[in-house]
CSV table of C-alpha atoms and ligand atoms in Angstrom, one decimal:
chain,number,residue,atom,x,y,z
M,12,UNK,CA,-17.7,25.4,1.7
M,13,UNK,CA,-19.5,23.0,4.0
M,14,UNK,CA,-16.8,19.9,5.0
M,15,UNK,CA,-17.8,16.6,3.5
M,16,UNK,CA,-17.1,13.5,5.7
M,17,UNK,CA,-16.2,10.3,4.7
M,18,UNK,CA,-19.7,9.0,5.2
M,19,UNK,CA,-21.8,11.5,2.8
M,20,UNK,CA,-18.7,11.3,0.4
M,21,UNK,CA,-19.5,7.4,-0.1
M,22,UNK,CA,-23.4,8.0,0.2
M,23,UNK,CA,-23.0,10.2,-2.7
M,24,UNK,CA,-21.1,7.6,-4.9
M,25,UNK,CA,-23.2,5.2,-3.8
M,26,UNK,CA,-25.9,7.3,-5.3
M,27,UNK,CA,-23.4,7.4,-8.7
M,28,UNK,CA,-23.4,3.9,-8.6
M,29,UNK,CA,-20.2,3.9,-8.6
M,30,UNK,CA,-19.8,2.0,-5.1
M,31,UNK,CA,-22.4,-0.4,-3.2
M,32,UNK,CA,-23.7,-0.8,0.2
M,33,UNK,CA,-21.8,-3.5,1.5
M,34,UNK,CA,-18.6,-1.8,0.2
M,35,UNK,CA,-19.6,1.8,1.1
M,36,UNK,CA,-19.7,-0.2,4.5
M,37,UNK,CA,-17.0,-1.9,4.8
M,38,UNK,CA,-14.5,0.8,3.8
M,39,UNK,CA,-16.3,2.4,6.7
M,40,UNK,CA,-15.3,-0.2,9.0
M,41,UNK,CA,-11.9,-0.3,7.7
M,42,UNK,CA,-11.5,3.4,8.1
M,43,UNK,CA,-12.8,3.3,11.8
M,44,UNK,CA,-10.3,0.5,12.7
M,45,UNK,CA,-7.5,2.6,11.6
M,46,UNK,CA,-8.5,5.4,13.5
M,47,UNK,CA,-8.1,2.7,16.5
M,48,UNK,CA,-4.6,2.4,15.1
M,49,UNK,CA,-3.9,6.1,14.9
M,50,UNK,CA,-4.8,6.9,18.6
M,51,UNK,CA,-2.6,3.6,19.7
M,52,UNK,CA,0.2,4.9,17.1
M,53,UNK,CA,-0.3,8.6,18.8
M,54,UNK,CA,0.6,7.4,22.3
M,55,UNK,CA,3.9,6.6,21.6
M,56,UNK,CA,6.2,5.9,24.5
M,57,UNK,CA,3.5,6.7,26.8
M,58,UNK,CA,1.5,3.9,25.4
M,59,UNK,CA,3.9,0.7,26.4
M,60,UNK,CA,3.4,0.3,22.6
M,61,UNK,CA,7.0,0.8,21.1
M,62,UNK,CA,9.5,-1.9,20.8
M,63,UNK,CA,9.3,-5.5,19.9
M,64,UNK,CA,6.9,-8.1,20.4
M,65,UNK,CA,6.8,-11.0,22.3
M,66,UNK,CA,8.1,-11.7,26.1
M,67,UNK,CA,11.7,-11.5,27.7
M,68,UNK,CA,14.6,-12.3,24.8
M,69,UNK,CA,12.0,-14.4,22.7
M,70,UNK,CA,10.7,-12.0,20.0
M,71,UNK,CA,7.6,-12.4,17.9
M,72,UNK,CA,8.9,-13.3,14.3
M,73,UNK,CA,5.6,-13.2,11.6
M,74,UNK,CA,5.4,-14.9,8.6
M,75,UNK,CA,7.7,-12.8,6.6
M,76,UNK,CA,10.8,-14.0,9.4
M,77,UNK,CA,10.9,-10.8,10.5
M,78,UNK,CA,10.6,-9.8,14.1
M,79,UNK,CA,7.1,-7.8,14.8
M,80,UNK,CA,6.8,-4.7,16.6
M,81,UNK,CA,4.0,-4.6,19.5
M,82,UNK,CA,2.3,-2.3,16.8
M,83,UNK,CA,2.4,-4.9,14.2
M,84,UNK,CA,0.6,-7.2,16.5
M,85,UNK,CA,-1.9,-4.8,18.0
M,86,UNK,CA,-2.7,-3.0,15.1
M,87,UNK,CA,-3.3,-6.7,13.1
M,88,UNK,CA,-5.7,-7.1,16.0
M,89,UNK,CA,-7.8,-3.9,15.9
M,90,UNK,CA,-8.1,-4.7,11.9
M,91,UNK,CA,-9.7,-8.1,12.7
M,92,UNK,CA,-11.4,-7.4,15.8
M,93,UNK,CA,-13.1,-4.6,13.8
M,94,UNK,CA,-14.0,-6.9,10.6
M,95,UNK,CA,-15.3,-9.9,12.1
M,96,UNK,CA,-18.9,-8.9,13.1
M,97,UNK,CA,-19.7,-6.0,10.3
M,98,UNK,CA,-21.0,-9.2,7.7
M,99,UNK,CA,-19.5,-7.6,4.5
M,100,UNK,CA,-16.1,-10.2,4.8
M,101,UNK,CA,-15.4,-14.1,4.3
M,102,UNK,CA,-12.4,-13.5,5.5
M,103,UNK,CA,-9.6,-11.5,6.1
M,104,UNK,CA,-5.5,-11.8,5.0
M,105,UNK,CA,-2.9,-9.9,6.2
M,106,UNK,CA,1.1,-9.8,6.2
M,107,UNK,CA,1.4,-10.9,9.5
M,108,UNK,CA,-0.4,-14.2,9.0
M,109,UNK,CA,0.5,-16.7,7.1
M,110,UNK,CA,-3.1,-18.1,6.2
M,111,UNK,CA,-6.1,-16.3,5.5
M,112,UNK,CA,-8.2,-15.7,8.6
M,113,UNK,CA,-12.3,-16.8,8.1
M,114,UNK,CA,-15.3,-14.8,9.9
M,115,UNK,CA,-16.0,-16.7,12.9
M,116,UNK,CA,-18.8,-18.9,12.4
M,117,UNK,CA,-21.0,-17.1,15.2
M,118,UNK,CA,-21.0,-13.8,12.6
M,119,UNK,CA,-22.7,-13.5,9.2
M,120,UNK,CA,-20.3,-13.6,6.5
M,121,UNK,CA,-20.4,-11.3,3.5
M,122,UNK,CA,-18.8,-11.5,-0.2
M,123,UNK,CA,-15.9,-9.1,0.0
M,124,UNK,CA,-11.9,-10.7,1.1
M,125,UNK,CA,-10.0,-8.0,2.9
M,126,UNK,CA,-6.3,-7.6,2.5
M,127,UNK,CA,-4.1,-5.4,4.5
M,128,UNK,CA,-0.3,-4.7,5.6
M,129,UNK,CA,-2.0,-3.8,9.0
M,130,UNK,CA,1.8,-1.0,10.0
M,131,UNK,CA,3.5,-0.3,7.0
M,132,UNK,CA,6.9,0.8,8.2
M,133,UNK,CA,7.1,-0.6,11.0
M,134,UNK,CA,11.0,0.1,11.7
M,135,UNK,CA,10.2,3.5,11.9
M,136,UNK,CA,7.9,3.4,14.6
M,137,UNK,CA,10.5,3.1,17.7
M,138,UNK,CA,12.0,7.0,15.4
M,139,UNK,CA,9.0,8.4,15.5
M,140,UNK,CA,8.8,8.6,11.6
M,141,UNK,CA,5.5,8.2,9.9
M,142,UNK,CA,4.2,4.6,9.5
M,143,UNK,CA,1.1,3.6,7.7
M,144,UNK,CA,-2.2,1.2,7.2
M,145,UNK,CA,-2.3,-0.6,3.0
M,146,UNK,CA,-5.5,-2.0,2.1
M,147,UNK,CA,-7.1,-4.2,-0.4
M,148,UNK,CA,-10.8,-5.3,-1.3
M,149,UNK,CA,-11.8,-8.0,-3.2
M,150,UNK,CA,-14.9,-9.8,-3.9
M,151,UNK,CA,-15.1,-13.3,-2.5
M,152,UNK,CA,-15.9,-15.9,-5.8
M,153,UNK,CA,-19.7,-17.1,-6.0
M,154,UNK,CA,-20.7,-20.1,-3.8
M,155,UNK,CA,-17.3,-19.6,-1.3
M,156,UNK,CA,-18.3,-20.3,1.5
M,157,UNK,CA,-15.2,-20.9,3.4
M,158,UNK,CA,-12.0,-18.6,1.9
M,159,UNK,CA,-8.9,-20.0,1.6
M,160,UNK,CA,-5.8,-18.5,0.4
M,161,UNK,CA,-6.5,-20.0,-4.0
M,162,UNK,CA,-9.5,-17.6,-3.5
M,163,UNK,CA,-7.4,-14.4,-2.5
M,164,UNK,CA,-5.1,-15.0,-5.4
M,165,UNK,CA,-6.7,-12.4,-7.8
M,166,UNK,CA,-4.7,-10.3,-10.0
M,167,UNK,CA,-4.7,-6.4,-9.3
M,168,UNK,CA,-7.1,-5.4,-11.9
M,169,UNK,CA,-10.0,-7.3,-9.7
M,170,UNK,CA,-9.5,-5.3,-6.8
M,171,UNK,CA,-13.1,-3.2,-6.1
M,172,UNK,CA,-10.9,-0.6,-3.6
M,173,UNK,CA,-7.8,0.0,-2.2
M,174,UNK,CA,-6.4,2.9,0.4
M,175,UNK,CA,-4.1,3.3,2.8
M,176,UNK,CA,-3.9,5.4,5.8
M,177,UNK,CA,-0.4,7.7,7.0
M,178,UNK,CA,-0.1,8.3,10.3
M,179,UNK,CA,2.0,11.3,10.5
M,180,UNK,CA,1.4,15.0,11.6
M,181,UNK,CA,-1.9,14.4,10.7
M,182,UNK,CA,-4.0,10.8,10.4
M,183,UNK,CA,-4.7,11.1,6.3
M,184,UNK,CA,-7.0,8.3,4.5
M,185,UNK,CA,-6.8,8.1,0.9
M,186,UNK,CA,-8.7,5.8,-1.0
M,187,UNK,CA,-9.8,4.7,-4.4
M,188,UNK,CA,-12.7,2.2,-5.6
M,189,UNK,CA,-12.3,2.6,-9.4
M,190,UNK,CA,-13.9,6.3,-10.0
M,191,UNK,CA,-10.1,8.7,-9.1
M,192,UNK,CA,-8.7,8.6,-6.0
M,193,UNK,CA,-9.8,10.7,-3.3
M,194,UNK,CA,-8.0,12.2,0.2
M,195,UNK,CA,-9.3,12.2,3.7
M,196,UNK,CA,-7.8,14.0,6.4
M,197,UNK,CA,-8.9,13.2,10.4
M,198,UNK,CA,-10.1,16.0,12.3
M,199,UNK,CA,-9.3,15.1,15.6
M,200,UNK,CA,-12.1,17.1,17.3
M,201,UNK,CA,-14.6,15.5,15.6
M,202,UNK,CA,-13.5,12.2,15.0
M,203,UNK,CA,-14.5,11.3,11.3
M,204,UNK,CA,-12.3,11.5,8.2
M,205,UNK,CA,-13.1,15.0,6.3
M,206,UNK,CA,-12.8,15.0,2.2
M,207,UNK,CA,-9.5,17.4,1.7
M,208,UNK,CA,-8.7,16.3,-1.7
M,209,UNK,CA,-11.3,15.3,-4.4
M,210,UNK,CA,-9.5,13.3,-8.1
M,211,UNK,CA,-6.2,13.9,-6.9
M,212,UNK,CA,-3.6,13.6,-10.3
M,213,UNK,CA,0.0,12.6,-9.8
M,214,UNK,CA,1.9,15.3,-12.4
M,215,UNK,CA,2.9,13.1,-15.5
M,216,UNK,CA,6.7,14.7,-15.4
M,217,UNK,CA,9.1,15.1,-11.9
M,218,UNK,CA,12.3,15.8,-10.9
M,219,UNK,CA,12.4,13.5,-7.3
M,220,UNK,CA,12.7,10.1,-6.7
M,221,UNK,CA,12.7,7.8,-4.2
M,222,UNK,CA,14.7,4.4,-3.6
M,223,UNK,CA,17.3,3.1,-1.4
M,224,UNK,CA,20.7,4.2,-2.3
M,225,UNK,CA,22.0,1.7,-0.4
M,226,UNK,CA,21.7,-1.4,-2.7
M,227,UNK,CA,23.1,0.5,-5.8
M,228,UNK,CA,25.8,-1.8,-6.2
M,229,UNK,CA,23.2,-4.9,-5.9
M,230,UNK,CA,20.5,-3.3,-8.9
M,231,UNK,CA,20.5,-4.7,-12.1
M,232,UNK,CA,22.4,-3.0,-15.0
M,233,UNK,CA,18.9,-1.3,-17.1
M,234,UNK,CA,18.3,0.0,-12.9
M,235,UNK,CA,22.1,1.3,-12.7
M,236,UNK,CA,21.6,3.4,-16.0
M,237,UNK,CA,18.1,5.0,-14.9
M,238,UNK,CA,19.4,6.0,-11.8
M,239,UNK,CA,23.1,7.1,-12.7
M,240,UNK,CA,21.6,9.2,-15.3
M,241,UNK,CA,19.2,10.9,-12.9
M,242,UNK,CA,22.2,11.1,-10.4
M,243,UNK,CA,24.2,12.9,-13.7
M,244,UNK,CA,21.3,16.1,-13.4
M,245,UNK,CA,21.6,18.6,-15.9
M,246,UNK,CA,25.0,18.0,-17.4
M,247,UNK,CA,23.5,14.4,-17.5
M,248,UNK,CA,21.6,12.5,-20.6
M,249,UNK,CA,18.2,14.0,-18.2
M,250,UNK,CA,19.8,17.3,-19.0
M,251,UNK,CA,17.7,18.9,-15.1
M,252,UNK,CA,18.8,17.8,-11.5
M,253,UNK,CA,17.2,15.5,-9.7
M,254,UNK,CA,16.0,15.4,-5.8
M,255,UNK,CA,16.2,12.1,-3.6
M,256,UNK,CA,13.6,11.5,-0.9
M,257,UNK,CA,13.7,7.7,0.8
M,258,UNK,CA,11.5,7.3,4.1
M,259,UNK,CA,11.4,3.4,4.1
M,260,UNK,CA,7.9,3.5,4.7
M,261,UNK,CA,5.9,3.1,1.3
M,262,UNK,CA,2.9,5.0,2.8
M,263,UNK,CA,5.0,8.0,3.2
M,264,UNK,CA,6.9,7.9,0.0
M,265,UNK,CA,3.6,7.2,-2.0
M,266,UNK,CA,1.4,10.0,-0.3
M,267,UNK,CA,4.6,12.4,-1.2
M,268,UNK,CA,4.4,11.2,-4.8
M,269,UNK,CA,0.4,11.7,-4.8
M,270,UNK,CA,1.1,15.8,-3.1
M,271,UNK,CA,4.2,16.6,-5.0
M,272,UNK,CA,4.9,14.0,-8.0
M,273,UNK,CA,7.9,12.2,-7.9
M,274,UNK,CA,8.6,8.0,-8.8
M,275,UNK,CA,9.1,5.2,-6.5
M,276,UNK,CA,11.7,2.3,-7.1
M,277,UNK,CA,12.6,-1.0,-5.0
M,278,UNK,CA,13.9,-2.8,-7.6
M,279,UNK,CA,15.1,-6.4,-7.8
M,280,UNK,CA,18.6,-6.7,-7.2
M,281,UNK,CA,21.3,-9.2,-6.6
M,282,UNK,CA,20.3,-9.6,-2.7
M,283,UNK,CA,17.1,-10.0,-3.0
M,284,UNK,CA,17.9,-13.1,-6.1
M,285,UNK,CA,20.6,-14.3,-3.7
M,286,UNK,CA,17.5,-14.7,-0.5
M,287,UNK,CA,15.3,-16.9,-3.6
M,288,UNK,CA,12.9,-13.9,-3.5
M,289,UNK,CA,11.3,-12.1,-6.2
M,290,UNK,CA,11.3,-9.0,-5.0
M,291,UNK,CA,11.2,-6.8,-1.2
M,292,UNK,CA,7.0,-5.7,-1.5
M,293,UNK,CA,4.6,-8.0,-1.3
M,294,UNK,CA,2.0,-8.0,-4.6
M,295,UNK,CA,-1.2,-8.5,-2.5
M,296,UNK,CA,-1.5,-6.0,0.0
M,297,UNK,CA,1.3,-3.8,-1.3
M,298,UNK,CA,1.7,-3.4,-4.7
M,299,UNK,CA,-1.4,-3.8,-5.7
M,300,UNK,CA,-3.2,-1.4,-3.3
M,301,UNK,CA,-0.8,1.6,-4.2
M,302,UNK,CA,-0.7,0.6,-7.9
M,303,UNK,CA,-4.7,1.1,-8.1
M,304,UNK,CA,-4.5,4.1,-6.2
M,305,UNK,CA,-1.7,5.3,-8.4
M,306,UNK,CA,-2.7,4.8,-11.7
M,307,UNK,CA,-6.4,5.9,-10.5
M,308,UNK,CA,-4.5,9.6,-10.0
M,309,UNK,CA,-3.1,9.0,-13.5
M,310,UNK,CA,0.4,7.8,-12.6
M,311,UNK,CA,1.8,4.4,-13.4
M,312,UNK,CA,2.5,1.4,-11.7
M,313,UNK,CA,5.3,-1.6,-12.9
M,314,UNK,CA,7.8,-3.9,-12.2
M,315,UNK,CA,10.3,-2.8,-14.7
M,316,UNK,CA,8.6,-5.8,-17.3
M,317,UNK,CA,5.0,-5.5,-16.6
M,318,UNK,CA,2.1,-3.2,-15.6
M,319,UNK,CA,1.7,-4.2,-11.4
M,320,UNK,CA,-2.3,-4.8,-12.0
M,321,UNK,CA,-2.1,-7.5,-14.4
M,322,UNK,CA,0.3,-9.9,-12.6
M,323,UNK,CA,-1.4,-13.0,-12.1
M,324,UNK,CA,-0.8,-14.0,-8.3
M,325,UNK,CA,0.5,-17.3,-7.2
M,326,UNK,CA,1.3,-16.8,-3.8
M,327,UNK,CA,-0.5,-15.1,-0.8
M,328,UNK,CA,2.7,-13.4,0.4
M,329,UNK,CA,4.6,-13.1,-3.1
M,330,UNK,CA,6.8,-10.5,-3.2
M,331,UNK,CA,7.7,-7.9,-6.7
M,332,UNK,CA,9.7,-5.4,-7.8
M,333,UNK,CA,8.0,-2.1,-7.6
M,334,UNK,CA,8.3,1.2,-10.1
M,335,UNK,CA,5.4,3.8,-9.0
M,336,UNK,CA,4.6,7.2,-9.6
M,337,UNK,CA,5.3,9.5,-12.8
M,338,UNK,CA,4.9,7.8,-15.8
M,339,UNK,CA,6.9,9.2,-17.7
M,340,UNK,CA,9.7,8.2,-15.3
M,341,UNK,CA,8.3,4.8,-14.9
M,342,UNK,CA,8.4,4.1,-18.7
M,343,UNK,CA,12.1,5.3,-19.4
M,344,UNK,CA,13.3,2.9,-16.1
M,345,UNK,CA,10.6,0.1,-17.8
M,346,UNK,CA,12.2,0.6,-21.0
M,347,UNK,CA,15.9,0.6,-20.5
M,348,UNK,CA,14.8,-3.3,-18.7
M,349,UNK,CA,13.0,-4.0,-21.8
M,350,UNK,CA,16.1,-3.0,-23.6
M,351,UNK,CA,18.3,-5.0,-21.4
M,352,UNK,CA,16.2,-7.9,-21.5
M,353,UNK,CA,16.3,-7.7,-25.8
M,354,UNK,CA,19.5,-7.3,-25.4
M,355,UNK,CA,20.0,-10.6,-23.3
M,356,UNK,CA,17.6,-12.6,-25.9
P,23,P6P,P1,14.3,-0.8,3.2
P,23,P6P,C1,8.8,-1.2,5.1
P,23,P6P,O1,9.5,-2.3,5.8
P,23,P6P,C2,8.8,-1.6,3.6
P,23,P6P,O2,8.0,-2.7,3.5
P,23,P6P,C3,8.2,-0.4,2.8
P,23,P6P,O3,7.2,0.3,3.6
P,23,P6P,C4,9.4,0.4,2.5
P,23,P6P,O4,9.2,1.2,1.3
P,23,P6P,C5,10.5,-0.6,2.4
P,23,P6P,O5,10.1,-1.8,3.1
P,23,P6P,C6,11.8,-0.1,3.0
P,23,P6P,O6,12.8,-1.0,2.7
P,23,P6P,O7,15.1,-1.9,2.5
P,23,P6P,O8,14.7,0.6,2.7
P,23,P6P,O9,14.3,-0.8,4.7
């Protein structure tokens, strides 16, 4: 069958209505800016592109106060660079600024806000393991003309797409804007994103998940159950064994969960209270991307006490507790919280 690119796959839901011109165009943009980010990825240590920002012993430290690779700060740049002329964006927000950027005035400006976490993952880079792009669109309010961050504070449910991009052994775009979500791998040769999977369905019931092990004695109790019952297999209350995947980058882990199944956790624990914090992902450009794309392939998305979409945000860089994937598994972990929580008063 004759390959579909990215381009004819969003001329044809533009001709479903299901997407519009200014979006169909700006995903476009989006998607050509991470192929940018793929080939700087690719080059590795022949690039000069591993390692940490900044000059001599003073490192780069972005909004988050953590110190930013030379890939966080170039790949931030190619997703700008590439957005500030196209006209479908008011501005742009990303984790490694604190404020929202605005179009420069010399360029048109359209009616969509961009969102991204421009390298997902970014510890992994200097390993080699696979690292990723997280994306959000929303639509700018009426008679904005000059964003600011109140205007970016939309809850989930408003977001018109979402995708991400993995680059691992191959450069894979997967994407949703409210009609399934869809896969895109890169063929190299040619240079554009083929269509490789079409409605792509996370499998209701699984037997892996993914979290890290490592703050077990930090989780809350209702966390400690769900997970030491899953570690108990089949002699367990689960009554199967269970797998454990964790690759600390949440592109990975969620493009595993949308091939194979499985549930993601990073909870809220006792570290993260004892930082002031709310939670390790960030809602915005995050949580919310992955959730839409997740529940889109008919898995669930939730914070252990409420559905990811509907949180109301109140903070440009606010930070949640995240339960993806199978949801089945994503209800029993939400409902032994909401047990916990009755049980608390
Ligand atoms: P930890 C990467 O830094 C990230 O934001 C996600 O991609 C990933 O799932 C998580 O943090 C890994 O966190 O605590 O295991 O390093």
């Amino acid at each position: 069958m004759k390959p579909v690119s990215l381009i004819q796959f969003l001329i044809e839901e533009r001709r479903a209505n299901h997407i519009n011109a200014e979006l169909s165009l700006l995903i476009e943009v989006v998607a050509r800016a991470c192929k940018r980010i793929a080939v700087a990825t690719n080059k590795g240590a022949l690039g000069g592109v591993l390692g940490m920002a900044g000059d001599g012993d003073a490192l780069s430290i972005n909004v988050q106060g953590e110190a930013q690779k030379k890939l966080d700060v170039i790949s931030n740049e190619i997703l700008l660079e590439a957005n500030a002329w196209g006209g479908q964006l008011a501005a742009c927000a990303s984790e490694e600024m604190e404020d929202p950027q605005p179009i420069p005035d010399m360029y048109p400006k359209g009616n969509h806000l961009l969102l991204f976490d421009p390298l997902d993952g970014s510890s992994n880079i200097d390993v080699n393991v696979s690292v990723g792009t997280i994306f959000s669109i929303l639509r700018c309010p009426d008679g904005v003309t000059e964003a600011k961050t109140e205007h970016f504070l939309q809850p989930g449910t408003a977001q018109l797409a979402a995708g991400y991009v993995v680059y691992g052994p191959a450069t894979v775009l997967v994407l949703t804007f409210g009609h399934g979500t869809h896969e895109f791998t890169l063929d190299r040769e040619v240079g554009s994103f083929v269509l490789s999977r079409r409605a792509i369905k996370v499998p209701e019931e699984t037997a892996e998940f993914a979290i890290n092990m490592s703050n077990q004695r930090h989780w809350e109790a209702p966390m400690q159950r769900y997970i030491g019952e899953l570690l108990a297999g089949k002699d367990g209350p689960r009554g199967k064994d269970f797998n454990m995947r964790w690759v600390a980058s949440m592109v990975a882990d969620v493009h595993r969960i949308l091939t194979r199944g499985g549930v993601f956790f990073y909870p809220l624990d006792a570290k993260i209270k004892a930082k002031g914090e709310t939670g390790k992902l960030r809602l915005m450009y995050e949580a919310n991307p992955m959730a839409f794309i997740i529940e889109q392939a008919g898995g669930a998305a939730a914070t252990g006490r409420e559905r990811i979409l509907d949180i109301m945000p109140t903070a440009l860089h606010q930070r949640v507790p995240v339960f993806l994937g199978s949801a089945a598994e994503v209800e029993v972990a939400s409902r032994y919280h909401r047990q916990a929580d009755g049980a608390a008063g």
